Structure formats: C-alpha cells, structure tokens
PDB file of C-alpha atoms in Angstrom:
ATOM      1  CA  UNK A 265       0.000   0.000   0.000  1.00 46.00           C
ATOM      2  CA  UNK A 266       1.084   3.546  -0.673  1.00 48.00           C
ATOM      3  CA  UNK A 267       2.157   5.829   2.111  1.00 52.00           C
ATOM      4  CA  UNK A 268       2.190   9.589   1.841  1.00 63.00           C
ATOM      5  CA  UNK A 269       1.539  10.357   5.483  1.00 61.00           C
ATOM      6  CA  UNK A 270      -2.242  10.683   5.078  1.00 89.00           C
ATOM      7  CA  UNK A 271      -4.550   8.130   6.707  1.00 96.00           C
ATOM      8  CA  UNK A 272      -6.228   7.457   3.341  1.00 95.00           C
ATOM      9  CA  UNK A 273      -3.011   6.101   1.839  1.00 93.00           C
ATOM     10  CA  UNK A 274      -3.209   3.070   4.133  1.00 95.00           C
ATOM     11  CA  UNK A 275      -6.455   2.050   2.384  1.00 97.00           C
ATOM     12  CA  UNK A 276      -5.263   2.572  -1.206  1.00 96.00           C
ATOM     13  CA  UNK A 277      -3.414  -0.171  -3.078  1.00 96.00           C
ATOM     14  CA  UNK A 278      -0.823   0.699  -5.751  1.00 94.00           C
ATOM     15  CA  UNK A 279      -0.871  -1.552  -8.814  1.00 96.00           C
ATOM     16  CA  UNK A 280       2.088  -1.029 -11.121  1.00 95.00           C
ATOM     17  CA  UNK A 281       1.777  -1.307 -14.908  1.00 93.00           C
ATOM     18  CA  UNK A 282      -2.026  -1.171 -14.904  1.00 91.00           C
ATOM     19  CA  UNK A 283      -3.888  -0.610 -17.173  1.00 85.00           C
ATOM     20  CA  UNK A 284      -0.738  -0.228 -19.291  1.00 85.00           C
ATOM     21  CA  UNK A 285       2.999  -0.495 -18.688  1.00 90.00           C
ATOM     22  CA  UNK A 286       4.398   2.529 -16.871  1.00 85.00           C
ATOM     23  CA  UNK A 287       1.113   3.506 -15.180  1.00 84.00           C
ATOM     24  CA  UNK A 288       0.747   3.071 -11.413  1.00 87.00           C
ATOM     25  CA  UNK A 289      -2.956   2.584 -10.710  1.00 90.00           C
ATOM     26  CA  UNK A 290      -4.377   3.739  -7.361  1.00 94.00           C
ATOM     27  CA  UNK A 291      -6.904   1.074  -6.384  1.00 96.00           C
ATOM     28  CA  UNK A 292      -9.523   2.369  -3.947  1.00 97.00           C
ATOM     29  CA  UNK A 293     -11.358  -0.953  -3.501  1.00 97.00           C
ATOM     30  CA  UNK A 294      -9.710  -1.569  -0.088  1.00 98.00           C
ATOM     31  CA  UNK A 295     -11.050   1.851   1.007  1.00 98.00           C
ATOM     32  CA  UNK A 296     -14.526   1.038  -0.317  1.00 98.00           C
ATOM     33  CA  UNK A 297     -14.537  -2.237   1.624  1.00 98.00           C
ATOM     34  CA  UNK A 298     -13.603  -0.563   4.901  1.00 98.00           C
ATOM     35  CA  UNK A 299     -16.800   0.864   6.419  1.00 98.00           C
ATOM     36  CA  UNK A 300     -15.114   3.317   8.768  1.00 98.00           C
ATOM     37  CA  UNK A 301     -12.572   4.431   6.177  1.00 98.00           C
ATOM     38  CA  UNK A 302     -15.177   4.887   3.439  1.00 98.00           C
ATOM     39  CA  UNK A 303     -17.449   6.871   5.758  1.00 98.00           C
ATOM     40  CA  UNK A 304     -14.543   9.045   6.869  1.00 98.00           C
ATOM     41  CA  UNK A 305     -13.456   9.705   3.268  1.00 98.00           C
ATOM     42  CA  UNK A 306     -16.960  10.758   2.201  1.00 98.00           C
ATOM     43  CA  UNK A 307     -17.406  12.938   5.281  1.00 98.00           C
ATOM     44  CA  UNK A 308     -14.029  14.643   4.860  1.00 98.00           C
ATOM     45  CA  UNK A 309     -14.568  15.264   1.146  1.00 98.00           C
ATOM     46  CA  UNK A 310     -18.061  16.668   1.716  1.00 98.00           C
ATOM     47  CA  UNK A 311     -16.720  18.828   4.573  1.00 98.00           C
ATOM     48  CA  UNK A 312     -14.236  20.457   2.178  1.00 98.00           C
ATOM     49  CA  UNK A 313     -17.260  21.905   0.358  1.00 98.00           C
ATOM     50  CA  UNK A 314     -19.371  22.698   3.430  1.00 97.00           C
ATOM     51  CA  UNK A 315     -19.444  26.396   2.514  1.00 97.00           C
ATOM     52  CA  UNK A 316     -20.262  25.754  -1.146  1.00 98.00           C
ATOM     53  CA  UNK A 317     -23.855  25.521  -2.358  1.00 98.00           C
ATOM     54  CA  UNK A 318     -24.312  22.913  -5.088  1.00 98.00           C
ATOM     55  CA  UNK A 319     -27.574  22.061  -6.834  1.00 98.00           C
ATOM     56  CA  UNK A 320     -26.104  18.874  -8.266  1.00 98.00           C
ATOM     57  CA  UNK A 321     -23.035  16.709  -7.769  1.00 98.00           C
ATOM     58  CA  UNK A 322     -21.545  15.000 -10.824  1.00 98.00           C
ATOM     59  CA  UNK A 323     -19.648  11.732 -10.664  1.00 98.00           C
ATOM     60  CA  UNK A 324     -17.668  10.259 -13.521  1.00 96.00           C
ATOM     61  CA  UNK A 325     -17.875   6.614 -14.524  1.00 94.00           C
ATOM     62  CA  UNK A 326     -17.283   4.432 -12.709  1.00 93.00           C
ATOM     63  CA  UNK A 327     -15.459   4.995  -9.415  1.00 96.00           C
ATOM     64  CA  UNK A 328     -16.599   8.619  -9.383  1.00 97.00           C
ATOM     65  CA  UNK A 329     -20.207   7.383  -9.060  1.00 97.00           C
ATOM     66  CA  UNK A 330     -19.320   5.606  -5.833  1.00 98.00           C
ATOM     67  CA  UNK A 331     -17.807   8.744  -4.301  1.00 98.00           C
ATOM     68  CA  UNK A 332     -20.107  11.419  -5.748  1.00 98.00           C
ATOM     69  CA  UNK A 333     -23.472   9.869  -4.848  1.00 98.00           C
ATOM     70  CA  UNK A 334     -22.916   9.871  -1.061  1.00 98.00           C
ATOM     71  CA  UNK A 335     -21.358  13.358  -1.260  1.00 98.00           C
ATOM     72  CA  UNK A 336     -24.529  14.545  -3.047  1.00 98.00           C
ATOM     73  CA  UNK A 337     -26.633  12.910  -0.336  1.00 98.00           C
ATOM     74  CA  UNK A 338     -24.614  14.625   2.411  1.00 98.00           C
ATOM     75  CA  UNK A 339     -25.020  17.999   0.663  1.00 98.00           C
ATOM     76  CA  UNK A 340     -28.745  17.569  -0.039  1.00 98.00           C
ATOM     77  CA  UNK A 341     -28.029  17.891  -3.765  1.00 98.00           C
ATOM     78  CA  UNK A 342     -29.022  15.862  -6.797  1.00 98.00           C
ATOM     79  CA  UNK A 343     -26.621  13.354  -8.332  1.00 98.00           C
ATOM     80  CA  UNK A 344     -25.774  13.245 -12.049  1.00 98.00           C
ATOM     81  CA  UNK A 345     -23.768  10.428 -13.659  1.00 98.00           C
ATOM     82  CA  UNK A 346     -21.260  11.299 -16.375  1.00 98.00           C
ATOM     83  CA  UNK A 347     -20.851   8.194 -18.542  1.00 97.00           C
ATOM     84  CA  UNK A 348     -18.533   6.755 -21.155  1.00 95.00           C
ATOM     85  CA  UNK A 349     -19.824   7.166 -24.724  1.00 95.00           C
ATOM     86  CA  UNK A 350     -22.803   5.037 -25.703  1.00 96.00           C
ATOM     87  CA  UNK A 351     -24.033   4.229 -22.185  1.00 96.00           C
ATOM     88  CA  UNK A 352     -26.806   6.816 -21.770  1.00 95.00           C
ATOM     89  CA  UNK A 353     -30.237   6.103 -23.271  1.00 94.00           C
ATOM     90  CA  UNK A 354     -31.310   9.636 -24.221  1.00 95.00           C
ATOM     91  CA  UNK A 355     -30.008  12.778 -25.975  1.00 97.00           C
ATOM     92  CA  UNK A 356     -26.481  13.612 -24.812  1.00 97.00           C
ATOM     93  CA  UNK A 357     -23.689  16.158 -24.948  1.00 96.00           C
ATOM     94  CA  UNK A 358     -20.276  14.540 -25.605  1.00 97.00           C
ATOM     95  CA  UNK A 359     -16.707  15.606 -24.872  1.00 96.00           C
ATOM     96  CA  UNK A 360     -13.595  13.803 -26.142  1.00 92.00           C
ATOM     97  CA  UNK A 361     -10.479  14.052 -24.012  1.00 86.00           C
ATOM     98  CA  UNK A 362      -6.957  12.738 -23.417  1.00 77.00           C
ATOM     99  CA  UNK A 363      -5.922  10.754 -20.391  1.00 67.00           C
ATOM    100  CA  UNK A 364      -2.550   9.487 -19.256  1.00 63.00           C
ATOM    101  CA  UNK A 365      -2.791   6.313 -21.367  1.00 67.00           C
ATOM    102  CA  UNK A 366      -5.018   7.173 -24.342  1.00 72.00           C
ATOM    103  CA  UNK A 367      -8.183   9.010 -25.403  1.00 85.00           C
ATOM    104  CA  UNK A 368     -11.787   8.631 -24.313  1.00 89.00           C
ATOM    105  CA  UNK A 369     -15.233  10.259 -24.540  1.00 95.00           C
ATOM    106  CA  UNK A 370     -17.680  11.296 -21.820  1.00 97.00           C
ATOM    107  CA  UNK A 371     -21.380  11.998 -22.152  1.00 98.00           C
ATOM    108  CA  UNK A 372     -24.115  13.574 -20.067  1.00 98.00           C
ATOM    109  CA  UNK A 373     -27.854  13.823 -20.714  1.00 98.00           C
ATOM    110  CA  UNK A 374     -28.782  17.163 -22.270  1.00 97.00           C
ATOM    111  CA  UNK A 375     -31.346  17.828 -19.526  1.00 98.00           C
ATOM    112  CA  UNK A 376     -29.106  16.802 -16.595  1.00 97.00           C
ATOM    113  CA  UNK A 377     -28.029  20.390 -15.916  1.00 98.00           C
ATOM    114  CA  UNK A 378     -29.989  23.591 -16.375  1.00 98.00           C
ATOM    115  CA  UNK A 379     -28.463  27.016 -17.080  1.00 98.00           C
ATOM    116  CA  UNK A 380     -27.208  28.681 -13.914  1.00 98.00           C
ATOM    117  CA  UNK A 381     -27.214  25.538 -11.771  1.00 98.00           C
ATOM    118  CA  UNK A 382     -24.289  25.206  -9.394  1.00 98.00           C
ATOM    119  CA  UNK A 383     -22.386  21.980  -9.996  1.00 99.00           C
ATOM    120  CA  UNK A 384     -19.806  20.170  -7.873  1.00 99.00           C
ATOM    121  CA  UNK A 385     -17.645  17.646  -9.762  1.00 98.00           C
ATOM    122  CA  UNK A 386     -16.416  14.635  -7.744  1.00 98.00           C
ATOM    123  CA  UNK A 387     -14.088  11.779  -8.724  1.00 98.00           C
ATOM    124  CA  UNK A 388     -11.758   9.305  -7.060  1.00 97.00           C
ATOM    125  CA  UNK A 389      -8.431  10.407  -8.579  1.00 96.00           C
ATOM    126  CA  UNK A 390      -7.095  13.550 -10.258  1.00 96.00           C
ATOM    127  CA  UNK A 391      -4.179  12.531 -12.490  1.00 91.00           C
ATOM    128  CA  UNK A 392      -3.580  14.457 -15.738  1.00 90.00           C
ATOM    129  CA  UNK A 393      -6.903  16.236 -15.321  1.00 94.00           C
ATOM    130  CA  UNK A 394      -8.320  15.060 -18.649  1.00 93.00           C
ATOM    131  CA  UNK A 395     -11.472  13.496 -17.218  1.00 94.00           C
ATOM    132  CA  UNK A 396     -12.163  16.384 -14.840  1.00 97.00           C
ATOM    133  CA  UNK A 397     -11.497  19.041 -17.513  1.00 97.00           C
ATOM    134  CA  UNK A 398     -13.806  17.234 -19.967  1.00 97.00           C
ATOM    135  CA  UNK A 399     -16.514  17.075 -17.306  1.00 98.00           C
ATOM    136  CA  UNK A 400     -16.131  20.795 -16.586  1.00 98.00           C
ATOM    137  CA  UNK A 401     -16.565  21.460 -20.337  1.00 97.00           C
ATOM    138  CA  UNK A 402     -19.744  19.362 -20.376  1.00 97.00           C
ATOM    139  CA  UNK A 403     -21.163  21.306 -17.419  1.00 98.00           C
ATOM    140  CA  UNK A 404     -20.332  24.649 -19.017  1.00 97.00           C
ATOM    141  CA  UNK A 405     -21.733  23.555 -22.404  1.00 97.00           C
ATOM    142  CA  UNK A 406     -25.077  23.050 -20.670  1.00 98.00           C
ATOM    143  CA  UNK A 407     -24.893  26.436 -18.903  1.00 98.00           C
ATOM    144  CA  UNK A 408     -23.969  25.096 -15.464  1.00 98.00           C
ATOM    145  CA  UNK A 409     -21.545  26.812 -13.104  1.00 98.00           C
ATOM    146  CA  UNK A 410     -18.781  24.622 -11.687  1.00 98.00           C
ATOM    147  CA  UNK A 411     -18.428  25.503  -7.991  1.00 98.00           C
ATOM    148  CA  UNK A 412     -15.649  23.014  -7.299  1.00 98.00           C
ATOM    149  CA  UNK A 413     -13.859  19.807  -8.142  1.00 98.00           C
ATOM    150  CA  UNK A 414     -13.196  17.304  -5.371  1.00 98.00           C
ATOM    151  CA  UNK A 415     -11.176  14.090  -5.408  1.00 98.00           C
ATOM    152  CA  UNK A 416      -9.992  11.542  -2.912  1.00 98.00           C
ATOM    153  CA  UNK A 417      -6.481  11.332  -4.385  1.00 97.00           C
ATOM    154  CA  UNK A 418      -4.418  13.829  -6.360  1.00 97.00           C
ATOM    155  CA  UNK A 419      -1.343  12.675  -8.279  1.00 95.00           C
ATOM    156  CA  UNK A 420       0.554  15.967  -8.143  1.00 95.00           C
ATOM    157  CA  UNK A 421       3.377  15.018 -10.525  1.00 93.00           C
ATOM    158  CA  UNK A 422       0.886  14.590 -13.383  1.00 91.00           C
ATOM    159  CA  UNK A 423      -0.256  18.232 -13.170  1.00 94.00           C
ATOM    160  CA  UNK A 424      -4.006  17.740 -13.429  1.00 95.00           C
ATOM    161  CA  UNK A 425      -4.757  20.722 -11.189  1.00 97.00           C
ATOM    162  CA  UNK A 426      -3.338  23.078 -13.850  1.00 98.00           C
ATOM    163  CA  UNK A 427      -6.006  21.918 -16.336  1.00 96.00           C
ATOM    164  CA  UNK A 428      -8.637  23.090 -13.857  1.00 98.00           C
ATOM    165  CA  UNK A 429      -7.231  26.595 -13.382  1.00 96.00           C
ATOM    166  CA  UNK A 430      -9.852  29.041 -12.185  1.00 97.00           C
ATOM    167  CA  UNK A 431     -11.799  26.360 -10.314  1.00 98.00           C
ATOM    168  CA  UNK A 432     -11.727  25.384  -6.655  1.00 98.00           C
ATOM    169  CA  UNK A 433      -9.966  22.003  -6.438  1.00 98.00           C
ATOM    170  CA  UNK A 434      -9.874  19.988  -3.206  1.00 98.00           C
ATOM    171  CA  UNK A 435      -8.241  16.609  -2.553  1.00 97.00           C
ATOM    172  CA  UNK A 436      -7.949  14.452   0.541  1.00 97.00           C
ATOM    173  CA  UNK A 437      -4.530  12.927  -0.167  1.00 96.00           C
ATOM    174  CA  UNK A 438      -1.723  13.970  -2.481  1.00 94.00           C
ATOM    175  CA  UNK A 439       0.892  11.672  -3.942  1.00 90.00           C
TER     176      UNK A 439
END
C-alpha cells in the first residue's frame, strides 16, 4: 500500500503497470470495503465543500459514481452520472479528451443540468486532469456553473490541477 503520510493512503493499493505499462494505478477498492474508512473519506470530502452551495453533484464513470453519490446525499443535492460514450439512453452532450494512457469520450444527458445551476464535480483520482477538464466542459456547455472539483487522491506530478485553473480544487490525499 502507498504511504504519503495521510490516513487514506493506508487504504489505497498501488498496482504497477495497470492498465498499461508505466502507469501506477491507485486502487480504492480496499477503502470502499472498509466501512469506517469509506465513511470518513466521504465525510471529509463533503466537509471540504461545506461552505459551497451545489444544486447537483456529478460523478464520472465508474469509481466517481461511488464517491459522488454519497457526497450529493450529504449535501442535499441531486446526483448526475457522467458516462462513457454510448451508455446513456437519451439525448447527450459529448466531450472527447486525453488521459494518461489514451483518449476517451464522456457523455451527459442534455437535460441533466440547467443554465445557472451550481455543480460540484467529484471523482476518485485527479491525475492528468483530462477526465475532470472534460466534465467541466460538459457542465459549461449546458450552462452550469462549476463551484468546485473534489477528489480523494491527487497525483501531483501529473499536473491535473493546472487543467482546472480558475476552479476550486480539493483533494484528501496527495501523492
């Protein structure tokens, strides 16, 4: 397990060369399986946005769903899933983006966000920032206002925070 001095690192497993050679994957499944740790992570992440009003919380497929839904519940906000291309059954807005080991596409239902709504974006890991930046673009394309981006883990060396310049970014643990 990784160790960066933060309690969360004891519940995150590092898997080298996954999904491709040279990538070190941060596996949060041990955290998810630990009731006290999972509760603490959700509470601490939600607390970082205690002074921020959000109408909706967005979570990106798939681990982001697991983190964003309970944060939305804690904040009394709606939850909106952001999916990989082809997974949503209705009219969508799509954004293509780069990630540390390739390219991908995200989609959101066209009616998931209304102009002027305040949106909090939540995911498990901020690496290069491609997924988060694409999600921010989707929100803004629909007229939403991004009030923050929150993650459990931030991989500082990959510079993802820079792609979110101008937005509040909060993380629980930094590697």
